[in-house]
CSV table of C-alpha atoms in Angstrom, one decimal:
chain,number,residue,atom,x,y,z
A,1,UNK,CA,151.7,58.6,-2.5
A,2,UNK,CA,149.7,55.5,-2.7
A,3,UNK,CA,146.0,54.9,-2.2
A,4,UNK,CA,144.2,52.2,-0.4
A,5,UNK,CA,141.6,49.5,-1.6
A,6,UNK,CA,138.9,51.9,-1.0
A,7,UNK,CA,138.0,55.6,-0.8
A,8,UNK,CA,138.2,56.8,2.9
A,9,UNK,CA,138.3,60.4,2.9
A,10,UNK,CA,139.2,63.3,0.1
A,11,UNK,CA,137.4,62.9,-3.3
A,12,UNK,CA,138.8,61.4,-5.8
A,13,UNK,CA,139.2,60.0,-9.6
A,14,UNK,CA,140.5,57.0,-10.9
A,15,UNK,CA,142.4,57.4,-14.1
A,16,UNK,CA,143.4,54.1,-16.3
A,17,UNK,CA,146.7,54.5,-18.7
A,18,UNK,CA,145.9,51.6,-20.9
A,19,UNK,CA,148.9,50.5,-22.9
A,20,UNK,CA,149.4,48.0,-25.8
A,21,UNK,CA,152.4,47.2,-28.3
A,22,UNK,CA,150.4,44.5,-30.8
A,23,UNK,CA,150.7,47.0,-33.9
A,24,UNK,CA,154.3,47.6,-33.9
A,25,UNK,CA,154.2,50.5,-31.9
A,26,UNK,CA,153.0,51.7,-28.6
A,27,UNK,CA,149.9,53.2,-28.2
A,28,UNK,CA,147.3,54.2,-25.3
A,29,UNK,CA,143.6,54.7,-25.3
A,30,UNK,CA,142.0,58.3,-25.0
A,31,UNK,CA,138.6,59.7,-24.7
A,32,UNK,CA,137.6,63.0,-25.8
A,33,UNK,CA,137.4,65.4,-23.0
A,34,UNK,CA,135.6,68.7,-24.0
A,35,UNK,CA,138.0,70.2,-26.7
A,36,UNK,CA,140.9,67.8,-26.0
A,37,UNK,CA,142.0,64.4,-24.9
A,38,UNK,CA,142.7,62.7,-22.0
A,39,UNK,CA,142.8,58.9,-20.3
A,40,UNK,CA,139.6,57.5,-19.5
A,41,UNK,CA,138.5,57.8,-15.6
A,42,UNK,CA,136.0,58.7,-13.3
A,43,UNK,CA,135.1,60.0,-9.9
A,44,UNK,CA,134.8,57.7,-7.1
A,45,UNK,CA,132.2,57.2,-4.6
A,46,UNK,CA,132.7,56.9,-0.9
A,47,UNK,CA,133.4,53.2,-0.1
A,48,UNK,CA,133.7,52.0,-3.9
A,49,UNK,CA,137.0,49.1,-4.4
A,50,UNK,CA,139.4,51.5,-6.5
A,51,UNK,CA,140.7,48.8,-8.8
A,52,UNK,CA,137.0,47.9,-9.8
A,53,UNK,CA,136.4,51.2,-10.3
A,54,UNK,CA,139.3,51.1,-12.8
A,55,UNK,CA,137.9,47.7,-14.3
A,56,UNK,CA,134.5,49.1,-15.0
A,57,UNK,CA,136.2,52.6,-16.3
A,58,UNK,CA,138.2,49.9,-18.6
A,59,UNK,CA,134.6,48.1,-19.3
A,60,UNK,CA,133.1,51.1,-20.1
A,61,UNK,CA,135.4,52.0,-23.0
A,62,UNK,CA,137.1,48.8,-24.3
A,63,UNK,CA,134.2,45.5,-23.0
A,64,UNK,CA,137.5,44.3,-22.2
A,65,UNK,CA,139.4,43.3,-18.7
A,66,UNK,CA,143.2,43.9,-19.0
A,67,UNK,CA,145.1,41.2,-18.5
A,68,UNK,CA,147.4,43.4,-16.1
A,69,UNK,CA,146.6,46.0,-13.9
A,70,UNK,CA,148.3,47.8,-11.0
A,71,UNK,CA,148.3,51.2,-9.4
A,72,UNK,CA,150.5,53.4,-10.8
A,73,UNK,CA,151.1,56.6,-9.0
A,74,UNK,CA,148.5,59.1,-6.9
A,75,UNK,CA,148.7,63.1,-7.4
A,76,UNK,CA,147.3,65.2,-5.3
A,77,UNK,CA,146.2,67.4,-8.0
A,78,UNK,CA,146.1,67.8,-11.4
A,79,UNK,CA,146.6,71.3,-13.6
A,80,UNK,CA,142.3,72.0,-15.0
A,81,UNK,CA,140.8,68.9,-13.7
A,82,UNK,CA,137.5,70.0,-13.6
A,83,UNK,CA,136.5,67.6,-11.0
A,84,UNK,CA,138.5,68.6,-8.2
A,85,UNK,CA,139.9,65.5,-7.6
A,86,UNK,CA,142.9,63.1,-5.8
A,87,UNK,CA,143.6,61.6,-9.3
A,88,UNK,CA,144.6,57.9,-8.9
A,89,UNK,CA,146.3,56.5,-11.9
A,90,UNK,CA,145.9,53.0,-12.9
A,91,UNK,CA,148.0,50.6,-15.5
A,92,UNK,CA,146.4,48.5,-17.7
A,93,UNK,CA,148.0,46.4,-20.1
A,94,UNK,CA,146.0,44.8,-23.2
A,95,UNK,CA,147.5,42.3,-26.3
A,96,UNK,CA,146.7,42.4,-29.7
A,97,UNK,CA,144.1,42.1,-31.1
A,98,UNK,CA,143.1,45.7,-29.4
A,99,UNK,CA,139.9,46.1,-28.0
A,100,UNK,CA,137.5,48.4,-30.0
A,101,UNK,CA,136.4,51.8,-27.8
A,102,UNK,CA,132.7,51.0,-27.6
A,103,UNK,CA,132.6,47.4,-27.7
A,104,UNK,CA,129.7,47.0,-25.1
A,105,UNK,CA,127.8,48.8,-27.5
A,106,UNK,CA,128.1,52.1,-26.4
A,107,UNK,CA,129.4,54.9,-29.0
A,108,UNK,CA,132.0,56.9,-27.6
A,109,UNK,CA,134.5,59.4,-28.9
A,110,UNK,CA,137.4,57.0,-27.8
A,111,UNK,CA,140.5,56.3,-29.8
A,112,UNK,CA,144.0,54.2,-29.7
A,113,UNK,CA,146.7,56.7,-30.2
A,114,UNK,CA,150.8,56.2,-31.0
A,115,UNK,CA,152.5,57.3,-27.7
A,116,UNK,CA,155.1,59.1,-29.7
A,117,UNK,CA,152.7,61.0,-31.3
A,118,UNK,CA,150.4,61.6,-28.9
A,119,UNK,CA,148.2,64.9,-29.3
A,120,UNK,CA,147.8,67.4,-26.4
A,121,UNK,CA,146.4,65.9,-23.4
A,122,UNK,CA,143.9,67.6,-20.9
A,123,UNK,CA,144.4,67.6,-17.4
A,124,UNK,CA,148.1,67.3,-17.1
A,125,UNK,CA,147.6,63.8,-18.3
A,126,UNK,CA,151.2,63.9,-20.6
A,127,UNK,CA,152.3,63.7,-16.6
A,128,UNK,CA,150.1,60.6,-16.1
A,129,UNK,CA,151.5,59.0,-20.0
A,130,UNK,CA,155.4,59.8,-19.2
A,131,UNK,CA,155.0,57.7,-16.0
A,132,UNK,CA,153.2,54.8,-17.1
A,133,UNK,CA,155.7,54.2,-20.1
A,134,UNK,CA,158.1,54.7,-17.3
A,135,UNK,CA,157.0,52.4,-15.0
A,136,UNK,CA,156.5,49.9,-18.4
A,137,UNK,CA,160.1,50.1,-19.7
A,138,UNK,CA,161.2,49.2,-16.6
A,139,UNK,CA,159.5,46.4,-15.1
A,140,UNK,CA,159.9,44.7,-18.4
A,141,UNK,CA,163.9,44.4,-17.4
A,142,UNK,CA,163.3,43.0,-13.9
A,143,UNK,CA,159.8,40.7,-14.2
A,144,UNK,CA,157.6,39.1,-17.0
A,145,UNK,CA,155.2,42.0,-17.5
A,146,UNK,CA,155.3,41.5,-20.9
A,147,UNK,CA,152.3,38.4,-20.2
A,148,UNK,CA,149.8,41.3,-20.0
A,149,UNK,CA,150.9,42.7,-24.1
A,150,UNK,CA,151.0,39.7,-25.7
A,151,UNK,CA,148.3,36.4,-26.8
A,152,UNK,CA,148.7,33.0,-24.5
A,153,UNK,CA,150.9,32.1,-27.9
A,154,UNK,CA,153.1,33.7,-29.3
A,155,UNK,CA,156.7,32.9,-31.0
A,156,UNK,CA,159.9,34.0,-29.8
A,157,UNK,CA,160.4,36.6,-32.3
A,158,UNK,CA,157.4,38.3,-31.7
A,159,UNK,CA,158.6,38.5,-28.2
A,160,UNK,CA,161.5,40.3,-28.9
A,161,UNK,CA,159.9,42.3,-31.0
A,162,UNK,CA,157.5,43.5,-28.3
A,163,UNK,CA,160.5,44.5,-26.0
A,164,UNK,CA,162.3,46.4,-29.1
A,165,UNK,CA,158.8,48.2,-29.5
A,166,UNK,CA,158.4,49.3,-25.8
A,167,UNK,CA,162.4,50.1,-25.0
A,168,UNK,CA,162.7,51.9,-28.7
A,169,UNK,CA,166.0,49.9,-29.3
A,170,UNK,CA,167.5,46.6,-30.8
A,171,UNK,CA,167.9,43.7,-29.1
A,172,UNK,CA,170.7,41.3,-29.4
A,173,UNK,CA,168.8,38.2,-31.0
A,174,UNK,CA,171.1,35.2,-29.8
A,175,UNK,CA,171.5,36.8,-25.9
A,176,UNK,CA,167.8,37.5,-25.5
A,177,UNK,CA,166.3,34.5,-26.4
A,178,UNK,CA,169.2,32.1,-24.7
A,179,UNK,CA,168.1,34.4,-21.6
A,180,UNK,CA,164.5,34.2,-21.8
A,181,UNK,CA,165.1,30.4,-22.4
A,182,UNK,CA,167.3,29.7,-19.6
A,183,UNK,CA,164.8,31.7,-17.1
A,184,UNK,CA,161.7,28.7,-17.5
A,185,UNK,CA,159.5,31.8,-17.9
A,186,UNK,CA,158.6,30.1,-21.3
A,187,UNK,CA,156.5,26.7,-22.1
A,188,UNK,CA,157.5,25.3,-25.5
A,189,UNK,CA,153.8,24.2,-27.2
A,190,UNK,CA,153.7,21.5,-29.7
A,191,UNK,CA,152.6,24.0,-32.5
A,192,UNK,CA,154.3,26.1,-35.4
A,193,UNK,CA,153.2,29.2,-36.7
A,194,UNK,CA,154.1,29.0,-40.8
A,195,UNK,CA,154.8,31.9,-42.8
A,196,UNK,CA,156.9,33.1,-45.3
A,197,UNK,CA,160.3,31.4,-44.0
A,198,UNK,CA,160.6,28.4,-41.7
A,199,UNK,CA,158.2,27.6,-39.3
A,200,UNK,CA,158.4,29.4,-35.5
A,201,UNK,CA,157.4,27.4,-32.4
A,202,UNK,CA,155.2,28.7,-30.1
A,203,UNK,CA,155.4,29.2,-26.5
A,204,UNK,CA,153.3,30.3,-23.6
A,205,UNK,CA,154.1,31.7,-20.3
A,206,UNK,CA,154.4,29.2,-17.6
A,207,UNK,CA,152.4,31.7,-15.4
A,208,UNK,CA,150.8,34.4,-16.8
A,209,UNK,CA,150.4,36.5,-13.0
A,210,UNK,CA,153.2,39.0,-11.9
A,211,UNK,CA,156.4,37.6,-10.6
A,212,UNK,CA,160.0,39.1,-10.4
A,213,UNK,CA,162.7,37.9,-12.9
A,214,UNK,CA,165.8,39.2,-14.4
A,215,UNK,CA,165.4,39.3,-18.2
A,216,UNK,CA,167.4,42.5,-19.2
A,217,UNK,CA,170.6,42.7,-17.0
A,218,UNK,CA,173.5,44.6,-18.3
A,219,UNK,CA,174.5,42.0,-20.4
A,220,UNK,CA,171.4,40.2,-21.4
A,221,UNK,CA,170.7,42.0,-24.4
């Protein structure tokens, strides 16, 4: 079940999943909701543009805009939801460095949380977490997501690393980045980043804007 652009009929709540991977792990933002936790949202009213809805619900708790956000999935009802509401769930994406909760100046009881350690969640929210990590691991084998969890540059390690994080597995380094090379997804930059051990190139997206693309086939990675 999918909403439209706008509110038409039964009353209802936009909820936003936020995700991120910068810290070497994933993790999603909460707000505290009575005695528990749950993903940031609000009702909407008659005529308001759902996905700005989600923006300013985003706003509200980060003073950020996600670099990627789409509609995830629409219940009908969810288990104690005070409000009564059509919940419509929202994906938002968001690279490190992680927005603060608060940073439009507003104090709120907000926090990032591990997604593997998640506390209990309010709401039947766990429902709306297992399907946005879903819907995550996923689309990262069949388009170049990944733009909305990481900086305009970034190395190709770090890359890999961000896939690793989200799937939970190894990665093949040789296959994935003569795969992600051979794609064009990739714009090689004239700068190095210098650490520790040789220096890394850096690369941008070539478009940072959704597209389909085969990065994890059977035998990509």
């Amino acid at each position: 079940m999918r909403a439209t652009g706008h509110l038409r009929a039964a009353r209802a709540a936009v909820d936003v999943v936020a995700l991120s991977a910068g810290r070497g792990c994933l993790e999603t933002l909460l707000v505290r909701q009575g005695p528990g936790w749950a993903f940031p949202g609000r009702v909407v009213a008659a005529g308001e543009k759902l996905e700005e809805v989600a923006l300013e619900v985003l706003a509200a708790t980060t003073g950020a805009k996600p670099p990627y956000l789409e509609q995830l999935f629409t219940f009908e009802s969810l288990p104690g939801d005070p409000r009564e509401a059509v919940s419509i769930a929202y994906l938002a994406l968001f690279p490190a460095p992680l927005p603060a909760p608060g940073d439009d100046g507003r104090e709120l009881d907000a926090r990032w949380a591990r997604v593997d350690s998640l506390p209990r969640l309010s709401f039947g929210h766990d429902r709306l977490a297992e399907m946005a990590v879903a819907r995550l691991r996923g689309k990262l084998s069949y388009s170049n997501i990944a733009y909305g969890l990481l900086p305009e540059e970034f190395t190709l390690g770090e890359l890999q690393r961000l896939y690793e994080v989200v799937l939970g597995r190894t990665l093949d380094r040789r296959n994935f980045r003569r795969k992600v090379l051979l794609l064009g997804l990739l714009r090689p930059l004239r700068k190095h980043r210098r650490g520790a051990h040789r220096p890394a190139r850096l690369y941008a997206f070539r478009r940072r804007e959704p597209a389909f693309v085969d990065i994890l086939s059977a035998r990509s990675a």
